[in-house]
Coordinates of C-alpha atoms and ligand atoms in Angstrom, one line a residue:
X16 CA 92.3 108.0 106.1
X17 CA 90.5 106.0 107.9
X18 CA 89.9 102.1 106.6
X19 CA 86.4 100.7 106.0
X20 CA 86.5 97.5 108.1
X21 CA 85.8 94.3 105.8
X22 CA 83.1 92.6 108.1
X23 CA 84.2 88.5 108.0
X24 CA 81.8 87.7 109.9
X25 CA 79.0 88.9 107.9
X26 CA 80.5 87.9 104.9
X27 CA 80.8 84.3 106.4
X28 CA 77.4 84.5 107.5
X29 CA 76.2 85.1 104.1
X30 CA 78.2 82.1 102.8
X31 CA 76.5 79.7 105.5
X32 CA 73.1 80.5 105.0
X33 CA 73.7 79.6 101.3
X34 CA 75.5 76.3 103.1
X35 CA 72.7 75.8 105.7
X36 CA 70.3 76.0 102.2
X37 CA 72.1 73.1 99.9
X38 CA 72.4 71.1 103.3
X39 CA 69.0 70.9 104.6
X40 CA 67.5 69.8 100.4
X41 CA 70.6 66.8 100.8
X42 CA 69.1 66.2 104.1
X43 CA 65.3 65.7 103.0
X44 CA 66.6 63.0 100.3
X45 CA 68.9 61.1 103.7
X46 CA 71.8 62.2 102.8
X47 CA 73.9 63.6 105.7
X48 CA 76.9 65.5 105.2
X49 CA 79.8 64.9 107.1
X50 CA 83.5 66.2 107.1
X51 CA 85.6 64.1 109.2
X52 CA 89.3 65.9 111.4
X53 CA 91.9 63.5 112.0
X54 CA 93.7 64.4 115.1
X55 CA 97.0 63.8 115.7
X56 CA 97.8 64.4 119.7
X57 CA 95.8 66.2 121.9
X58 CA 97.1 69.8 121.1
X59 CA 95.3 72.3 122.7
X60 CA 95.5 74.2 118.9
X61 CA 93.6 71.2 117.2
X62 CA 91.0 70.6 120.1
X63 CA 90.2 74.4 119.8
X64 CA 90.1 74.3 116.0
X65 CA 87.8 71.2 116.3
X66 CA 85.3 72.7 119.2
X67 CA 85.1 75.8 117.1
X68 CA 84.4 74.0 113.5
X69 CA 81.5 71.9 115.3
X70 CA 80.3 75.0 116.8
X71 CA 79.5 76.3 113.0
X72 CA 78.6 73.1 111.4
X73 CA 76.2 72.0 113.2
X74 CA 73.2 74.6 112.4
X75 CA 74.3 74.2 108.9
X76 CA 73.8 70.5 109.6
X77 CA 76.9 69.0 108.9
X78 CA 78.2 66.6 111.4
X79 CA 82.3 66.9 112.2
X80 CA 83.5 63.6 113.2
X81 CA 86.7 63.2 114.8
X82 CA 89.5 60.6 114.5
X83 CA 92.2 61.2 117.1
X84 CA 95.4 59.1 116.3
X85 CA 99.0 59.5 118.6
X86 CA 101.1 62.4 117.3
X87 CA 104.0 60.0 117.2
X88 CA 101.4 57.9 114.7
X89 CA 103.2 56.2 111.9
X90 CA 102.5 57.0 108.0
X91 CA 101.1 53.7 107.7
X92 CA 99.1 54.4 110.4
X93 CA 98.4 57.5 109.0
X94 CA 97.6 55.9 105.9
X95 CA 95.2 53.3 107.3
X96 CA 92.8 56.0 108.5
X97 CA 92.7 58.0 106.3
X98 CA 92.7 55.2 103.5
X99 CA 89.4 54.2 105.3
X100 CA 87.3 57.5 105.1
X101 CA 88.6 58.0 101.7
X102 CA 86.5 55.1 100.8
X103 CA 83.6 55.6 104.0
X104 CA 81.0 56.5 101.5
X105 CA 79.4 58.1 104.5
X106 CA 82.0 60.8 104.9
X107 CA 82.4 63.6 102.4
X108 CA 85.5 65.3 103.2
X109 CA 89.0 64.9 105.3
X110 CA 90.7 67.3 107.1
X111 CA 94.0 66.8 108.3
X112 CA 95.5 68.4 111.7
X113 CA 98.4 70.9 110.4
X114 CA 100.7 71.8 111.3
X115 CA 101.8 68.0 111.3
X116 CA 104.1 66.8 113.8
X117 CA 107.4 67.1 112.9
X118 CA 108.2 63.4 111.2
X119 CA 105.6 63.9 109.3
X120 CA 105.8 65.8 105.8
X121 CA 103.4 67.3 103.7
X122 CA 104.2 64.7 100.5
X123 CA 103.5 61.6 103.5
X124 CA 99.9 63.0 103.4
X125 CA 99.8 65.0 99.7
X126 CA 99.0 61.3 98.3
X127 CA 96.7 59.5 100.5
X128 CA 93.5 61.5 100.8
X129 CA 90.8 60.8 97.9
X130 CA 91.2 64.4 95.9
X131 CA 87.3 64.1 95.5
X132 CA 87.0 64.8 99.6
X133 CA 90.0 66.4 100.1
X134 CA 88.2 70.0 101.1
X135 CA 91.0 72.0 102.1
X136 CA 92.9 71.2 98.9
X137 CA 96.3 69.9 100.1
X138 CA 96.4 66.6 98.3
X139 CA 99.2 66.7 94.9
X140 CA 96.2 66.2 92.8
X141 CA 94.5 69.2 93.5
X142 CA 97.1 71.9 94.1
X143 CA 97.9 71.0 90.6
X144 CA 94.9 71.3 89.6
X145 CA 95.2 75.2 91.2
X146 CA 97.9 75.6 89.0
X147 CA 96.8 74.7 85.6
X148 CA 94.1 76.3 86.6
X149 CA 91.5 73.6 85.9
X150 CA 88.9 73.4 88.6
X151 CA 89.6 71.7 91.5
X152 CA 89.5 71.8 95.7
X153 CA 91.6 75.4 97.1
X154 CA 93.2 75.7 100.8
X155 CA 90.5 77.3 102.3
X156 CA 92.2 80.0 104.1
X157 CA 93.7 81.1 100.7
X158 CA 90.2 81.2 99.3
X159 CA 88.6 82.8 102.2
X160 CA 91.3 85.7 101.6
X161 CA 90.4 86.3 97.9
X162 CA 86.4 85.7 98.4
X163 CA 86.5 88.9 101.0
X164 CA 88.2 91.0 98.1
X165 CA 85.9 89.3 95.7
X166 CA 82.5 90.0 97.8
X167 CA 83.7 94.0 98.3
X168 CA 83.9 94.0 94.3
X169 CA 87.5 94.6 94.6
X170 CA 89.0 93.3 90.7
X171 CA 92.8 92.7 91.1
X172 CA 92.9 93.4 87.6
X173 CA 95.6 95.4 86.9
X174 CA 96.5 96.1 90.4
X175 CA 100.0 95.6 92.3
X176 CA 99.6 93.2 94.5
X177 CA 102.3 91.7 97.4
X178 CA 101.6 88.5 99.5
X179 CA 104.0 88.4 102.7
X180 CA 104.1 84.1 103.7
X181 CA 104.6 81.2 101.2
X182 CA 103.2 78.9 102.8
X183 CA 101.4 76.0 100.5
X184 CA 98.3 76.7 102.4
X185 CA 97.6 79.8 102.6
X186 CA 100.9 82.6 100.7
X187 CA 101.6 80.4 97.9
X188 CA 97.9 79.3 96.6
X189 CA 96.9 83.1 97.8
X190 CA 99.7 84.3 95.0
X191 CA 98.0 82.1 92.8
X192 CA 94.5 82.7 92.7
X193 CA 95.9 86.9 92.7
X194 CA 97.4 86.0 89.3
X195 CA 94.3 84.4 88.1
X196 CA 92.8 87.6 89.0
X197 CA 94.8 89.5 86.7
X198 CA 96.8 91.3 89.2
X199 CA 101.1 91.5 89.4
X200 CA 102.2 89.8 92.2
X201 CA 104.8 89.8 94.3
X202 CA 105.4 87.1 97.3
X203 CA 108.0 87.9 100.1
X204 CA 108.7 85.4 103.0
X205 CA 111.1 84.7 105.6
X206 CA 113.9 85.4 103.5
X207 CA 112.9 88.9 102.2
X208 CA 115.1 91.1 102.5
X209 CA 113.7 94.6 102.7
X210 CA 109.8 93.7 103.6
X211 CA 108.5 97.1 103.6
X212 CA 109.8 98.3 100.4
X213 CA 107.6 95.5 99.0
X214 CA 104.9 95.8 100.7
X215 CA 104.8 99.5 100.2
X216 CA 103.9 99.0 97.1
X217 CA 101.0 96.9 97.4
X218 CA 97.7 98.5 96.4
X219 CA 96.2 94.6 97.5
X220 CA 98.2 93.3 100.5
X221 CA 97.9 89.8 101.6
X222 CA 99.6 88.6 104.7
X223 CA 100.1 85.3 106.2
X224 CA 103.2 84.9 108.2
X225 CA 102.2 84.0 111.4
X226 CA 104.4 87.1 113.2
X227 CA 102.4 89.0 115.4
X228 CA 102.3 93.1 114.2
X229 CA 105.3 92.5 111.4
X230 CA 103.5 94.7 109.4
X231 CA 103.1 98.4 111.0
X232 CA 101.5 101.1 109.7
X233 CA 104.3 102.8 108.1
X234 CA 104.8 99.6 105.9
X235 CA 101.3 99.9 104.2
X236 CA 100.7 102.0 101.0
X237 CA 98.0 104.7 101.8
X238 CA 94.7 103.2 100.1
X239 CA 95.6 99.9 100.2
X240 CA 93.6 96.8 100.8
X241 CA 94.9 94.9 103.3
X242 CA 93.4 91.2 103.9
X243 CA 95.4 89.5 107.5
X244 CA 95.0 86.1 107.9
X245 CA 97.6 85.8 110.9
X246 CA 96.4 84.4 114.4
X247 CA 98.4 85.3 117.2
X248 CA 97.5 84.4 120.6
X249 CA 98.7 87.2 123.2
X250 CA 98.1 87.9 126.3
X251 CA 95.4 90.1 125.8
X252 CA 93.9 88.0 123.2
X253 CA 94.3 87.1 119.4
X254 CA 96.5 89.8 117.4
X255 CA 97.2 89.9 113.1
X256 CA 100.3 89.6 111.8
X257 CA 99.2 93.5 110.9
X258 CA 99.2 96.1 113.4
X259 CA 95.2 96.3 112.8
X260 CA 94.9 100.8 114.9
X261 CA 98.0 101.7 112.8
X262 CA 97.2 100.0 109.0
X263 CA 93.5 101.5 109.0
X264 CA 94.9 104.8 109.2
X265 CA 96.0 104.3 106.1
X266 CA 94.7 101.6 104.3
X267 CA 91.4 101.9 102.2
X268 CA 90.4 99.0 103.5
X269 CA 90.6 96.0 106.0
X270 CA 90.2 93.0 107.5
X271 CA 90.3 93.1 111.4
X272 CA 91.3 90.0 113.9
X273 CA 89.6 88.7 115.2
X274 CA 86.6 88.7 112.5
X275 CA 88.1 88.5 109.4
X276 CA 89.5 86.0 107.8
X277 CA 89.2 83.1 110.2
X278 CA 84.7 83.4 110.1
X279 CA 85.1 83.5 105.8
X280 CA 87.6 80.1 106.4
X281 CA 85.5 78.3 107.9
X282 CA 82.8 79.0 106.0
X283 CA 84.1 78.3 103.0
X284 CA 85.4 75.1 104.0
X285 CA 81.4 74.1 105.1
X286 CA 80.4 74.9 101.6
X287 CA 83.1 72.5 100.0
X288 CA 82.1 69.8 102.4
X289 CA 78.5 70.9 101.0
X290 CA 80.0 70.4 97.4
X291 CA 81.3 67.2 98.3
X292 CA 77.7 65.8 99.8
X293 CA 76.2 67.1 96.2
X294 CA 78.4 64.8 94.1
X295 CA 78.1 61.9 96.4
X296 CA 74.1 62.4 96.0
X297 CA 74.7 62.9 91.8
Ligands
NAD326 P1 103.6 79.2 108.1 O1 104.6 79.5 109.3 O2 103.5 78.2 107.1 O3 104.3 80.6 107.2 C1 104.5 81.0 106.9 C2 105.8 82.2 106.0 O4 105.2 83.3 106.9 C3 106.4 81.4 105.4 O5 106.5 81.8 104.1 C4 107.0 82.6 105.7 O6 108.4 82.5 105.2 C5 107.0 84.1 106.1 N1 107.3 85.3 106.8 C6 107.5 84.6 108.2 N2 108.1 85.6 109.0 C7 108.2 86.3 108.2 C8 108.9 87.7 108.0 N3 109.6 88.7 109.0 N4 109.0 88.3 106.6 C9 108.4 87.7 105.6 N5 107.3 86.8 105.6 C10 107.3 86.0 107.0 O7 102.1 79.7 108.4 P2 101.1 79.6 108.0 O8 100.2 78.3 108.0 O9 100.9 79.8 106.3 O10 100.2 80.6 108.4 C11 100.2 81.8 108.2 C12 99.1 82.8 109.5 O11 97.9 82.6 109.4 C13 99.4 82.1 110.7 O12 99.1 83.2 112.1 C14 98.4 80.9 111.1 O13 97.7 80.6 112.4 C15 97.4 81.9 110.0 N6 96.4 80.9 109.8 C16 95.3 81.6 109.6 C17 93.8 80.8 109.6 C18 92.9 81.6 109.0 O14 91.7 80.7 109.2 N7 92.8 82.6 109.2 C19 94.4 79.5 108.3 C20 95.8 79.2 108.4 C21 96.7 80.1 108.6

């Protein structure tokens, strides 16, 4: 079997067309969607992320406004910046660079952002909404992973789904979104004793571990649908957490890296920004 390639770029382009149309309507009534990005230090990955987000946002009429703080920023200084942005009626979304420097925890920022502007779903309120099944902001990578399934018409109902990774921004919320789609979900993580024994059960395999080629072809069930969020910089380019070439010989559908989850993550994030701007207008 050779898997169908799930084309994240094409799916993202569809979402961005909708975002561009909605953003144009808003600008027509003088509402200009803006997302702020708080950078902590000037690490190369953060700069790369900000540049990439800007490249996607500009053509759809969304401004990315950067705020640079030192990576040794105190909680109170970060709090001041976030609360200024939360109160600024010209700002629709607030993103904080992740992962955080070692001296800050998710708990430090989880209560600072106005939940209505928390376009990446990292606040306590939005996490609570997700787990209670109340509409709210969902972490964009997790949302992108399940929207990739949705856009291919893949129904989770009754399926065995396995998630590799339990981070608060990807693995854990993906598991919740799969439960909401009526899948039977197993969550694996770095302390899981036999990863392959679990992944081999997966009709839907969602991987977000941050470990290049962790999932090899012989860990994939025949006919599985594989969605890989991993982004790992290697000497010869970016690779995912799944050995794509080996897995595609076994799976029925698979996302490539790059060109799978990444573009859809940016697209759903910008859709959240435009939705927030629409609420501001209302
Ligand atoms: P993280 O480091 O916060 O979490 C990684 C998770 O993987 C942890 O729960 C850990 O227990 C688990 N894990 C690590 N090694 C494992 C192993 N050998 N077996 C089983 N589980 C293991 O990372 P994250 O923020 O969740 O990101 C995961 C990956 O997704 C990274 O490659 C990251 O770059 C990528 N990512 C992509 C996007 C995107 O837009 N595509 C966005 C965010 C993160």
